Amino acid sequence: MSSKFRVRIHYEYQLNSSWLRTKDRKLRTEKEVIGIPLADIFEKYPDRRYIMFGGKGGLGKTTFSAATAYYLAKKGKRVLVFSVDPQASLTDIFQKDIFGKGPTEIIPNLYAQEIDADRRVKEYQQEIRQKILDMYGMNKIPEEIENYIQAASAEPAMEESAIFDEVVDIVVKGGYDYYIYDLVPLGHALYYLSMASVYDAWIDKITGLREQMREYDQVAAVMRREKELDEDAILKELLYIKERIHKSSSILTDKEKTAFFFVLTAEEMIIKDTLKAAELFAKFDVPLSGYIINRVLPPDLKGKNIPEYLENRLDMQDHYLKVIDATFGNQILASVPEMERDVTGLGMIEKMAKTMFG
Ligand SMILES: Nc1ncnc2c1ncn2[C@@H]1O[C@H](COP(=O)(O)OP(=O)(O)OP(=O)(O)O)[C@@H](O)[C@H]1O
Ligand SMILES: [Mg+2]
């Protein structure tokens, strides 16, 4: 599909949301070139070592993260799959308690990690207490200050920033061929990305100011015939933070290094939200590698002796699969069937990996 055509469809979609229900509209005249299958992405682009699955809640992000990690590990790559979700479910899918335990080996080459944001917040609190004690030469934190520290730590932003910090740690540390981010549902992932750019702008400003002030200080020092000032500790700290943020957010938005997949299902609301989200992600320059359709019911059930409700589901699925095809075309990389049960444990993960990657 030419990009012009895609834009038009998108535009029409925005103008008229009932577009999705327009059954017989002829959207495409010829069969398109088939997109690159999922497995080929990793073969073709070996530099895309940071992998993310985005999508609305409950569509299969964790499932695909785990299956992809399994597939790559079996191919001999060293893989870390990690979760930034306070309600992380890697523990459930791998059936192994990994929460807050750091990178834990699941099978050779496959490591999983669930970030314990709470612990990090507690570490922050301790740091603050220590600084206050040192600064004022106290041996106990006064009650009002302790209350204030407790209240500040209860802010959601504190947890977010703890998570963000942990992710930066993981990425900056290195040591793996592949990093798979088991993302939180869309809104949150966007928040995370926007946080990177807000942080970045903020630090830029502060560092700029600090640098200016340092110049003035130095001039003043020279005029007073003093030695050059000691290294500015605050400026150093800021520059350090800035470099870390740069490193992690530049990875997220680097097409050469990142593979970002959207998970969706053949349902109206999901398609709509996916389109909206894709647009927002584009705003943050997150490069999209493609879409994966999950939970596709076996079409060959049709015509067999099945209950009416299932017949209806299949009809609905048929329709929305066409809509997906018309909307995302050759950006669809894989279509994954509904399994006979939920995907937990290595047996099901292996099965899912085979289905996804062949
Ligand atoms: N193709 C499938 N067949 C059967 N069950 C599936 C399939 N894909 C996902 N599931 C099941 O659906 C549930 C939700 O999947 P998963 O946890 O991967 O979603 P998620 O996108 O990570 O959710 P959240 O947004 O809450 O993190 C899980 O119980 C999973 O086992
Ligand atoms: Mg999940």
mmCIF file of C-alpha atoms and ligand atoms in Angstrom:
data_model
loop_
_atom_site.group_PDB
_atom_site.id
_atom_site.type_symbol
_atom_site.label_atom_id
_atom_site.label_comp_id
_atom_site.label_asym_id
_atom_site.label_seq_id
_atom_site.Cartn_x
_atom_site.Cartn_y
_atom_site.Cartn_z
ATOM 1 C CA MET A 1 0.000 0.000 0.000
ATOM 2 C CA SER A 2 1.471 3.332 -0.882
ATOM 3 C CA SER A 3 1.972 5.633 2.043
ATOM 4 C CA LYS A 4 -0.341 8.152 0.418
ATOM 5 C CA PHE A 5 -3.090 5.578 0.314
ATOM 6 C CA ARG A 6 -2.450 4.589 3.868
ATOM 7 C CA VAL A 7 -2.656 8.176 4.984
ATOM 8 C CA ARG A 8 -5.930 8.521 3.152
ATOM 9 C CA ILE A 9 -7.402 5.483 4.795
ATOM 10 C CA HIS A 10 -6.272 6.805 8.089
ATOM 11 C CA TYR A 11 -7.840 10.145 7.359
ATOM 12 C CA GLU A 12 -11.095 8.563 6.387
ATOM 13 C CA TYR A 13 -10.957 6.507 9.495
ATOM 14 C CA GLN A 14 -10.669 9.612 11.577
ATOM 15 C CA LEU A 15 -13.429 11.398 9.750
ATOM 16 C CA ASN A 16 -15.841 8.587 10.020
ATOM 17 C CA SER A 17 -15.440 5.910 12.594
ATOM 18 C CA SER A 18 -18.179 3.825 11.034
ATOM 19 C CA TRP A 19 -15.689 3.258 8.264
ATOM 20 C CA LEU A 20 -14.616 0.102 10.027
ATOM 21 C CA ARG A 21 -18.067 -1.320 9.506
ATOM 22 C CA THR A 22 -18.267 -0.544 5.809
ATOM 23 C CA LYS A 23 -18.158 -4.073 4.593
ATOM 24 C CA ASP A 24 -18.024 -3.989 0.836
ATOM 25 C CA ARG A 25 -15.912 -0.978 0.237
ATOM 26 C CA LYS A 26 -13.139 -1.845 -2.100
ATOM 27 C CA LEU A 27 -10.028 -0.662 -0.377
ATOM 28 C CA ARG A 28 -7.354 -2.388 -2.324
ATOM 29 C CA THR A 29 -7.268 -3.461 -5.887
ATOM 30 C CA GLU A 30 -4.341 -5.794 -5.992
ATOM 31 C CA LYS A 31 -2.650 -8.207 -3.685
ATOM 32 C CA GLU A 32 0.286 -6.590 -2.027
ATOM 33 C CA VAL A 33 3.800 -7.725 -1.483
ATOM 34 C CA ILE A 34 3.838 -9.869 1.605
ATOM 35 C CA GLY A 35 5.614 -8.341 4.606
ATOM 36 C CA ILE A 36 8.816 -9.700 6.097
ATOM 37 C CA PRO A 37 7.904 -12.616 8.339
ATOM 38 C CA LEU A 38 8.721 -12.209 11.986
ATOM 39 C CA ALA A 39 11.713 -14.583 12.120
ATOM 40 C CA ASP A 40 13.416 -12.793 9.236
ATOM 41 C CA ILE A 41 13.441 -9.501 11.112
ATOM 42 C CA PHE A 42 16.060 -10.842 13.511
ATOM 43 C CA GLU A 43 18.077 -12.458 10.709
ATOM 44 C CA LYS A 44 17.966 -9.410 8.527
ATOM 45 C CA TYR A 45 18.533 -6.793 11.181
ATOM 46 C CA PRO A 46 20.969 -8.249 13.716
ATOM 47 C CA ASP A 47 21.552 -4.791 15.208
ATOM 48 C CA ARG A 48 17.992 -4.541 16.433
ATOM 49 C CA ARG A 49 18.823 -5.830 19.862
ATOM 50 C CA TYR A 50 16.197 -3.974 21.883
ATOM 51 C CA ILE A 51 12.829 -5.578 21.392
ATOM 52 C CA MET A 52 9.472 -4.324 22.583
ATOM 53 C CA PHE A 53 5.903 -5.489 22.238
ATOM 54 C CA GLY A 54 3.360 -2.743 22.656
ATOM 55 C CA GLY A 55 -0.389 -2.915 22.755
ATOM 56 C CA LYS A 56 -3.469 -2.554 24.878
ATOM 57 C CA GLY A 57 -3.848 -4.488 28.095
ATOM 58 C CA GLY A 58 -4.141 -8.256 27.967
ATOM 59 C CA LEU A 59 -3.536 -8.788 24.246
ATOM 60 C CA GLY A 60 -0.365 -10.863 24.584
ATOM 61 C CA LYS A 61 2.627 -8.580 25.142
ATOM 62 C CA THR A 62 4.113 -10.652 27.963
ATOM 63 C CA THR A 63 3.334 -13.874 26.106
ATOM 64 C CA PHE A 64 5.137 -12.686 22.972
ATOM 65 C CA SER A 65 8.029 -11.239 24.977
ATOM 66 C CA ALA A 66 8.592 -14.584 26.684
ATOM 67 C CA ALA A 67 8.203 -16.612 23.469
ATOM 68 C CA THR A 68 10.591 -14.334 21.557
ATOM 69 C CA ALA A 69 13.126 -14.531 24.387
ATOM 70 C CA TYR A 70 12.816 -18.320 24.309
ATOM 71 C CA TYR A 71 13.257 -18.469 20.534
ATOM 72 C CA LEU A 72 16.361 -16.259 20.527
ATOM 73 C CA ALA A 73 17.916 -18.064 23.515
ATOM 74 C CA LYS A 74 17.426 -21.420 21.771
ATOM 75 C CA LYS A 75 19.276 -19.944 18.803
ATOM 76 C CA GLY A 76 22.227 -19.356 21.089
ATOM 77 C CA LYS A 77 21.731 -15.668 21.826
ATOM 78 C CA ARG A 78 22.096 -14.329 25.338
ATOM 79 C CA VAL A 79 18.751 -12.770 26.135
ATOM 80 C CA LEU A 80 17.356 -10.731 29.005
ATOM 81 C CA VAL A 81 13.601 -10.323 29.144
ATOM 82 C CA PHE A 82 12.596 -7.832 31.795
ATOM 83 C CA SER A 83 9.475 -6.270 33.097
ATOM 84 C CA VAL A 84 8.945 -2.688 34.112
ATOM 85 C CA ASP A 85 5.413 -3.403 35.248
ATOM 86 C CA PRO A 86 4.652 -3.190 38.953
ATOM 87 C CA GLN A 87 2.044 -5.868 38.255
ATOM 88 C CA ALA A 88 4.602 -7.880 36.350
ATOM 89 C CA SER A 89 3.643 -11.306 35.128
ATOM 90 C CA LEU A 90 6.925 -12.826 33.988
ATOM 91 C CA THR A 91 6.827 -14.731 37.260
ATOM 92 C CA ASP A 92 3.504 -16.245 36.169
ATOM 93 C CA ILE A 93 4.463 -17.096 32.639
ATOM 94 C CA PHE A 94 7.809 -18.688 33.553
ATOM 95 C CA GLN A 95 6.248 -20.214 36.672
ATOM 96 C CA LYS A 96 9.237 -19.104 38.674
ATOM 97 C CA ASP A 97 9.360 -16.427 41.356
ATOM 98 C CA ILE A 98 11.802 -13.899 39.968
ATOM 99 C CA PHE A 99 10.395 -10.691 41.467
ATOM 100 C CA GLY A 100 13.112 -8.380 42.751
ATOM 101 C CA LYS A 101 15.750 -11.083 42.360
ATOM 102 C CA GLY A 102 17.737 -9.512 39.508
ATOM 103 C CA PRO A 103 18.368 -11.371 36.235
ATOM 104 C CA THR A 104 17.405 -15.016 36.846
ATOM 105 C CA GLU A 105 18.358 -17.856 34.511
ATOM 106 C CA ILE A 106 15.325 -19.640 33.082
ATOM 107 C CA ILE A 107 17.060 -21.894 30.561
ATOM 108 C CA PRO A 108 20.636 -21.562 29.277
ATOM 109 C CA ASN A 109 21.025 -18.112 27.674
ATOM 110 C CA LEU A 110 17.594 -16.940 28.799
ATOM 111 C CA TYR A 111 17.402 -14.577 31.756
ATOM 112 C CA ALA A 112 14.307 -12.921 33.141
ATOM 113 C CA GLN A 113 14.030 -10.015 35.545
ATOM 114 C CA GLU A 114 11.161 -8.316 37.317
ATOM 115 C CA ILE A 115 11.991 -4.900 38.663
ATOM 116 C CA ASP A 116 11.130 -4.238 42.277
ATOM 117 C CA ALA A 117 10.368 -0.521 42.151
ATOM 118 C CA ASP A 118 9.385 -0.427 45.802
ATOM 119 C CA ARG A 119 12.822 -1.455 46.918
ATOM 120 C CA ARG A 120 14.382 1.264 44.778
ATOM 121 C CA VAL A 121 12.051 3.862 46.313
ATOM 122 C CA LYS A 122 13.142 2.668 49.766
ATOM 123 C CA GLU A 123 16.762 3.087 48.707
ATOM 124 C CA TYR A 124 16.007 6.650 47.585
ATOM 125 C CA GLN A 125 14.425 7.368 50.972
ATOM 126 C CA GLN A 126 17.453 6.029 52.773
ATOM 127 C CA GLU A 127 19.756 8.168 50.627
ATOM 128 C CA ILE A 128 17.728 11.274 51.425
ATOM 129 C CA ARG A 129 17.740 10.486 55.158
ATOM 130 C CA GLN A 130 21.485 9.956 55.129
ATOM 131 C CA LYS A 131 22.067 13.231 53.308
ATOM 132 C CA ILE A 132 19.947 15.143 55.825
ATOM 133 C CA LEU A 133 21.708 13.485 58.748
ATOM 134 C CA ASP A 134 25.131 14.275 57.287
ATOM 135 C CA MET A 135 24.254 17.796 56.288
ATOM 136 C CA TYR A 136 22.869 18.856 59.660
ATOM 137 C CA GLY A 137 24.973 16.615 61.826
ATOM 138 C CA MET A 138 21.878 14.994 63.334
ATOM 139 C CA ASN A 139 21.659 11.448 64.568
ATOM 140 C CA LYS A 140 17.918 11.072 64.078
ATOM 141 C CA ILE A 141 15.515 12.350 61.430
ATOM 142 C CA PRO A 142 12.917 14.699 62.982
ATOM 143 C CA GLU A 143 9.383 13.373 62.768
ATOM 144 C CA GLU A 144 8.019 16.094 60.440
ATOM 145 C CA ILE A 145 10.796 15.429 57.961
ATOM 146 C CA GLU A 146 10.238 11.695 58.141
ATOM 147 C CA ASN A 147 6.523 12.270 57.444
ATOM 148 C CA TYR A 148 7.432 14.394 54.488
ATOM 149 C CA ILE A 149 9.762 11.717 53.094
ATOM 150 C CA GLN A 150 7.014 9.113 53.478
ATOM 151 C CA ALA A 151 4.432 11.298 51.717
ATOM 152 C CA ALA A 152 6.759 12.100 48.831
ATOM 153 C CA SER A 153 7.505 8.411 48.304
ATOM 154 C CA ALA A 154 3.835 7.566 48.016
ATOM 155 C CA GLU A 155 3.583 9.697 44.850
ATOM 156 C CA PRO A 156 3.148 7.536 41.738
ATOM 157 C CA ALA A 157 5.806 9.635 40.043
ATOM 158 C CA MET A 158 8.314 8.315 42.535
ATOM 159 C CA GLU A 159 7.643 4.730 41.513
ATOM 160 C CA GLU A 160 7.802 5.664 37.829
ATOM 161 C CA SER A 161 11.090 7.345 38.311
ATOM 162 C CA ALA A 162 12.431 4.341 40.232
ATOM 163 C CA ILE A 163 11.414 2.058 37.367
ATOM 164 C CA PHE A 164 12.928 4.397 34.853
ATOM 165 C CA ASP A 165 16.184 4.414 36.779
ATOM 166 C CA GLU A 166 16.294 0.614 36.891
ATOM 167 C CA VAL A 167 15.726 0.365 33.151
ATOM 168 C CA VAL A 168 18.522 2.834 32.510
ATOM 169 C CA ASP A 169 20.750 0.704 34.757
ATOM 170 C CA ILE A 170 19.939 -2.457 32.822
ATOM 171 C CA VAL A 171 20.508 -0.894 29.427
ATOM 172 C CA VAL A 172 23.669 0.961 30.371
ATOM 173 C CA LYS A 173 25.174 -2.096 32.055
ATOM 174 C CA GLY A 174 25.086 -4.289 28.926
ATOM 175 C CA GLY A 175 26.044 -7.959 28.811
ATOM 176 C CA TYR A 176 23.281 -9.411 26.620
ATOM 177 C CA ASP A 177 22.779 -9.895 22.895
ATOM 178 C CA TYR A 178 19.093 -9.055 23.185
ATOM 179 C CA TYR A 179 16.998 -7.027 25.606
ATOM 180 C CA ILE A 180 13.282 -7.651 25.533
ATOM 181 C CA TYR A 181 11.160 -5.068 27.349
ATOM 182 C CA ASP A 182 7.959 -6.601 28.590
ATOM 183 C CA LEU A 183 5.982 -3.393 28.372
ATOM 184 C CA VAL A 184 3.028 -2.121 30.313
ATOM 185 C CA PRO A 185 -0.193 -1.330 28.437
ATOM 186 C CA LEU A 186 -0.031 1.492 25.891
ATOM 187 C CA GLY A 187 -0.837 4.551 27.940
ATOM 188 C CA HIS A 188 1.850 3.717 30.401
ATOM 189 C CA ALA A 189 4.449 2.960 27.789
ATOM 190 C CA LEU A 190 3.777 6.350 26.281
ATOM 191 C CA TYR A 191 4.103 7.947 29.654
ATOM 192 C CA TYR A 192 7.443 6.241 30.008
ATOM 193 C CA LEU A 193 8.648 7.539 26.657
ATOM 194 C CA SER A 194 7.401 11.044 27.326
ATOM 195 C CA MET A 195 9.143 10.910 30.659
ATOM 196 C CA ALA A 196 12.431 10.259 28.895
ATOM 197 C CA SER A 197 12.013 13.359 26.770
ATOM 198 C CA VAL A 198 10.746 15.534 29.637
ATOM 199 C CA TYR A 199 13.648 14.420 31.798
ATOM 200 C CA ASP A 200 15.980 15.124 28.978
ATOM 201 C CA ALA A 201 14.717 18.670 28.379
ATOM 202 C CA TRP A 202 14.742 19.404 32.088
ATOM 203 C CA ILE A 203 18.285 18.180 32.608
ATOM 204 C CA ASP A 204 19.399 20.133 29.540
ATOM 205 C CA LYS A 205 18.065 23.309 31.065
ATOM 206 C CA ILE A 206 19.567 22.748 34.483
ATOM 207 C CA THR A 207 22.921 21.739 33.057
ATOM 208 C CA GLY A 208 22.960 24.828 30.856
ATOM 209 C CA LEU A 209 22.246 27.100 33.811
ATOM 210 C CA ARG A 210 24.803 25.351 35.919
ATOM 211 C CA GLU A 211 27.442 25.683 33.242
ATOM 212 C CA GLN A 212 26.759 29.406 32.941
ATOM 213 C CA MET A 213 26.960 29.866 36.677
ATOM 214 C CA ARG A 214 30.214 27.991 36.758
ATOM 215 C CA GLU A 215 31.671 30.379 34.193
ATOM 216 C CA TYR A 216 30.669 33.368 36.323
ATOM 217 C CA ASP A 217 32.066 31.712 39.420
ATOM 218 C CA GLN A 218 35.346 31.125 37.675
ATOM 219 C CA VAL A 219 35.606 34.699 36.479
ATOM 220 C CA ALA A 220 34.887 35.881 40.014
ATOM 221 C CA ALA A 221 37.470 33.493 41.391
ATOM 222 C CA VAL A 222 40.112 34.709 38.951
ATOM 223 C CA MET A 223 39.306 38.299 39.848
ATOM 224 C CA ARG A 224 39.785 37.442 43.503
ATOM 225 C CA ARG A 225 43.065 35.790 42.419
ATOM 226 C CA GLU A 226 41.896 32.461 43.784
ATOM 227 C CA LYS A 227 42.792 29.086 42.397
ATOM 228 C CA GLU A 228 40.462 27.594 39.888
ATOM 229 C CA LEU A 229 37.292 26.241 41.497
ATOM 230 C CA ASP A 230 37.068 22.645 42.523
ATOM 231 C CA GLU A 231 35.263 20.423 40.162
ATOM 232 C CA ASP A 232 31.557 21.220 40.382
ATOM 233 C CA ALA A 233 30.025 18.147 41.953
ATOM 234 C CA ILE A 234 26.448 19.032 41.052
ATOM 235 C CA LEU A 235 27.284 19.687 37.442
ATOM 236 C CA LYS A 236 29.122 16.412 37.297
ATOM 237 C CA GLU A 237 26.134 14.552 38.717
ATOM 238 C CA LEU A 238 23.767 16.246 36.249
ATOM 239 C CA LEU A 239 25.954 15.440 33.298
ATOM 240 C CA TYR A 240 26.118 11.843 34.472
ATOM 241 C CA ILE A 241 22.320 11.578 34.696
ATOM 242 C CA LYS A 242 21.974 13.256 31.319
ATOM 243 C CA GLU A 243 24.288 10.795 29.684
ATOM 244 C CA ARG A 244 22.385 7.854 31.150
ATOM 245 C CA ILE A 245 19.048 9.196 29.983
ATOM 246 C CA HIS A 246 20.417 9.907 26.564
ATOM 247 C CA LYS A 247 21.752 6.435 26.242
ATOM 248 C CA SER A 248 18.490 4.770 27.202
ATOM 249 C CA SER A 249 16.096 7.057 25.329
ATOM 250 C CA SER A 250 18.239 7.128 22.223
ATOM 251 C CA ILE A 251 18.056 3.344 22.136
ATOM 252 C CA LEU A 252 14.273 3.468 22.317
ATOM 253 C CA THR A 253 14.081 5.717 19.315
ATOM 254 C CA ASP A 254 16.891 4.275 17.234
ATOM 255 C CA LYS A 255 15.564 2.435 14.222
ATOM 256 C CA GLU A 256 18.835 0.613 13.786
ATOM 257 C CA LYS A 257 18.775 -0.816 17.278
ATOM 258 C CA THR A 258 15.133 -1.196 18.209
ATOM 259 C CA ALA A 259 12.403 -3.522 17.055
ATOM 260 C CA PHE A 260 9.017 -2.365 18.232
ATOM 261 C CA PHE A 261 6.037 -4.607 17.520
ATOM 262 C CA PHE A 262 2.395 -3.822 18.091
ATOM 263 C CA VAL A 263 0.097 -6.611 19.234
ATOM 264 C CA LEU A 264 -3.542 -6.429 18.222
ATOM 265 C CA THR A 265 -6.598 -8.622 17.831
ATOM 266 C CA ALA A 266 -9.369 -8.696 15.236
ATOM 267 C CA GLU A 267 -11.814 -6.445 17.092
ATOM 268 C CA GLU A 268 -13.105 -2.986 16.295
ATOM 269 C CA MET A 269 -12.043 -1.143 19.445
ATOM 270 C CA ILE A 270 -8.623 -2.739 19.439
ATOM 271 C CA ILE A 271 -7.984 -1.719 15.828
ATOM 272 C CA LYS A 272 -9.062 1.836 16.565
ATOM 273 C CA ASP A 273 -6.893 2.144 19.641
ATOM 274 C CA THR A 274 -3.945 0.588 17.876
ATOM 275 C CA LEU A 275 -4.152 3.166 15.096
ATOM 276 C CA LYS A 276 -4.291 5.997 17.590
ATOM 277 C CA ALA A 277 -1.414 4.599 19.587
ATOM 278 C CA ALA A 278 0.725 4.016 16.509
ATOM 279 C CA GLU A 279 0.285 7.685 15.691
ATOM 280 C CA LEU A 280 1.344 8.738 19.176
ATOM 281 C CA PHE A 281 4.351 6.474 19.119
ATOM 282 C CA ALA A 282 5.349 8.001 15.807
ATOM 283 C CA LYS A 283 5.314 11.377 17.563
ATOM 284 C CA PHE A 284 7.944 10.097 19.947
ATOM 285 C CA ASP A 285 9.898 8.729 16.989
ATOM 286 C CA VAL A 286 9.571 5.159 18.135
ATOM 287 C CA PRO A 287 10.260 3.140 15.006
ATOM 288 C CA LEU A 288 7.594 0.530 14.359
ATOM 289 C CA SER A 289 8.764 -2.803 13.006
ATOM 290 C CA GLY A 290 5.302 -4.172 12.394
ATOM 291 C CA TYR A 291 2.097 -5.636 13.759
ATOM 292 C CA ILE A 292 1.253 -9.080 15.083
ATOM 293 C CA ILE A 293 -2.327 -10.311 15.184
ATOM 294 C CA ASN A 294 -3.031 -12.489 18.187
ATOM 295 C CA ARG A 295 -5.758 -14.926 19.203
ATOM 296 C CA VAL A 296 -7.026 -15.736 15.732
ATOM 297 C CA LEU A 297 -9.718 -18.434 15.937
ATOM 298 C CA PRO A 298 -9.177 -21.334 13.513
ATOM 299 C CA PRO A 299 -11.133 -20.310 10.393
ATOM 300 C CA ASP A 300 -11.659 -23.949 9.384
ATOM 301 C CA LEU A 301 -14.125 -24.297 12.246
ATOM 302 C CA LYS A 302 -16.583 -22.617 9.952
ATOM 303 C CA GLY A 303 -19.245 -24.755 8.377
ATOM 304 C CA LYS A 304 -18.619 -27.458 10.938
ATOM 305 C CA ASN A 305 -21.284 -28.174 13.460
ATOM 306 C CA ILE A 306 -20.500 -25.303 15.827
ATOM 307 C CA PRO A 307 -22.698 -23.231 18.151
ATOM 308 C CA GLU A 308 -24.221 -20.061 16.735
ATOM 309 C CA TYR A 309 -22.239 -17.767 18.978
ATOM 310 C CA LEU A 310 -18.985 -19.241 17.676
ATOM 311 C CA GLU A 311 -20.269 -18.869 14.115
ATOM 312 C CA ASN A 312 -20.864 -15.173 14.893
ATOM 313 C CA ARG A 313 -17.429 -14.743 16.395
ATOM 314 C CA LEU A 314 -15.883 -16.240 13.273
ATOM 315 C CA ASP A 315 -17.879 -13.894 11.024
ATOM 316 C CA MET A 316 -16.823 -10.922 13.074
ATOM 317 C CA GLN A 317 -13.225 -12.080 12.999
ATOM 318 C CA ASP A 318 -13.382 -12.501 9.208
ATOM 319 C CA HIS A 319 -14.546 -8.952 8.816
ATOM 320 C CA TYR A 320 -11.999 -7.370 11.138
ATOM 321 C CA LEU A 321 -9.146 -9.416 9.707
ATOM 322 C CA LYS A 322 -10.009 -7.806 6.381
ATOM 323 C CA VAL A 323 -10.057 -4.396 8.018
ATOM 324 C CA ILE A 324 -6.669 -5.081 9.597
ATOM 325 C CA ASP A 325 -5.308 -6.218 6.265
ATOM 326 C CA ALA A 326 -6.608 -3.099 4.549
ATOM 327 C CA THR A 327 -5.326 -0.821 7.298
ATOM 328 C CA PHE A 328 -1.913 -2.248 8.087
ATOM 329 C CA GLY A 329 -1.271 -4.256 4.917
ATOM 330 C CA ASN A 330 2.230 -5.572 4.586
ATOM 331 C CA GLN A 331 3.180 -4.311 8.018
ATOM 332 C CA ILE A 332 1.475 -7.395 9.435
ATOM 333 C CA LEU A 333 4.288 -9.769 10.299
ATOM 334 C CA ALA A 334 2.489 -12.676 11.874
ATOM 335 C CA SER A 335 -0.899 -13.968 12.760
ATOM 336 C CA VAL A 336 -1.005 -16.125 15.878
ATOM 337 C CA PRO A 337 -3.852 -18.539 16.585
ATOM 338 C CA GLU A 338 -5.831 -18.852 19.786
ATOM 339 C CA MET A 339 -4.194 -21.697 21.699
ATOM 340 C CA GLU A 340 -6.072 -24.470 23.469
ATOM 341 C CA ARG A 341 -5.142 -22.952 26.842
ATOM 342 C CA ASP A 342 -3.397 -19.932 28.378
ATOM 343 C CA VAL A 343 0.321 -19.633 27.789
ATOM 344 C CA THR A 344 2.211 -20.409 30.976
ATOM 345 C CA GLY A 345 5.142 -22.722 31.566
ATOM 346 C CA LEU A 346 8.017 -23.581 29.238
ATOM 347 C CA GLY A 347 6.007 -26.154 27.264
ATOM 348 C CA MET A 348 3.406 -23.599 26.154
ATOM 349 C CA ILE A 349 6.063 -20.907 25.654
ATOM 350 C CA GLU A 350 7.932 -23.250 23.311
ATOM 351 C CA LYS A 351 4.725 -23.979 21.432
ATOM 352 C CA MET A 352 4.032 -20.265 21.116
ATOM 353 C CA ALA A 353 7.593 -19.615 19.887
ATOM 354 C CA LYS A 354 7.164 -22.289 17.181
ATOM 355 C CA THR A 355 3.876 -20.745 16.112
ATOM 356 C CA MET A 356 5.334 -17.259 15.964
ATOM 357 C CA PHE A 357 8.652 -18.032 14.322
ATOM 358 C CA GLY A 358 7.965 -21.286 12.505
HETATM 359 N N1 LIG B 1 -2.673 -16.921 21.396
HETATM 360 C C1 LIG B 1 -3.110 -17.120 22.647
HETATM 361 N N2 LIG B 1 -3.839 -18.232 22.946
HETATM 362 C C2 LIG B 1 -4.285 -18.443 24.205
HETATM 363 N N3 LIG B 1 -4.062 -17.639 25.242
HETATM 364 C C3 LIG B 1 -3.347 -16.517 25.003
HETATM 365 C C4 LIG B 1 -2.834 -16.208 23.711
HETATM 366 N N4 LIG B 1 -2.169 -15.029 23.789
HETATM 367 C C5 LIG B 1 -2.263 -14.626 25.076
HETATM 368 N N5 LIG B 1 -2.967 -15.506 25.810
HETATM 369 C C6 LIG B 1 -3.316 -15.407 27.233
HETATM 370 O O1 LIG B 1 -3.947 -14.169 27.444
HETATM 371 C C7 LIG B 1 -3.625 -13.651 28.719
HETATM 372 C C8 LIG B 1 -3.042 -12.244 28.543
HETATM 373 O O2 LIG B 1 -1.802 -12.337 27.842
HETATM 374 P P1 LIG B 1 -0.538 -11.461 28.288
HETATM 375 O O3 LIG B 1 -0.363 -11.496 29.764
HETATM 376 O O4 LIG B 1 0.594 -11.881 27.453
HETATM 377 O O5 LIG B 1 -1.062 -10.028 27.856
HETATM 378 P P2 LIG B 1 -0.370 -8.602 28.109
HETATM 379 O O6 LIG B 1 -0.584 -7.834 26.880
HETATM 380 O O7 LIG B 1 1.019 -8.803 28.579
HETATM 381 O O8 LIG B 1 -1.259 -8.047 29.291
HETATM 382 P P3 LIG B 1 -0.940 -6.754 30.218
HETATM 383 O O9 LIG B 1 -1.297 -5.586 29.375
HETATM 384 O O10 LIG B 1 -1.859 -6.960 31.369
HETATM 385 O O11 LIG B 1 0.501 -6.825 30.579
HETATM 386 C C9 LIG B 1 -2.647 -14.626 29.334
HETATM 387 O O12 LIG B 1 -3.361 -15.479 30.197
HETATM 388 C C10 LIG B 1 -2.111 -15.404 28.143
HETATM 389 O O13 LIG B 1 -1.714 -16.727 28.500
HETATM 390 MG MG MG B 2 2.016 -8.063 30.309
#
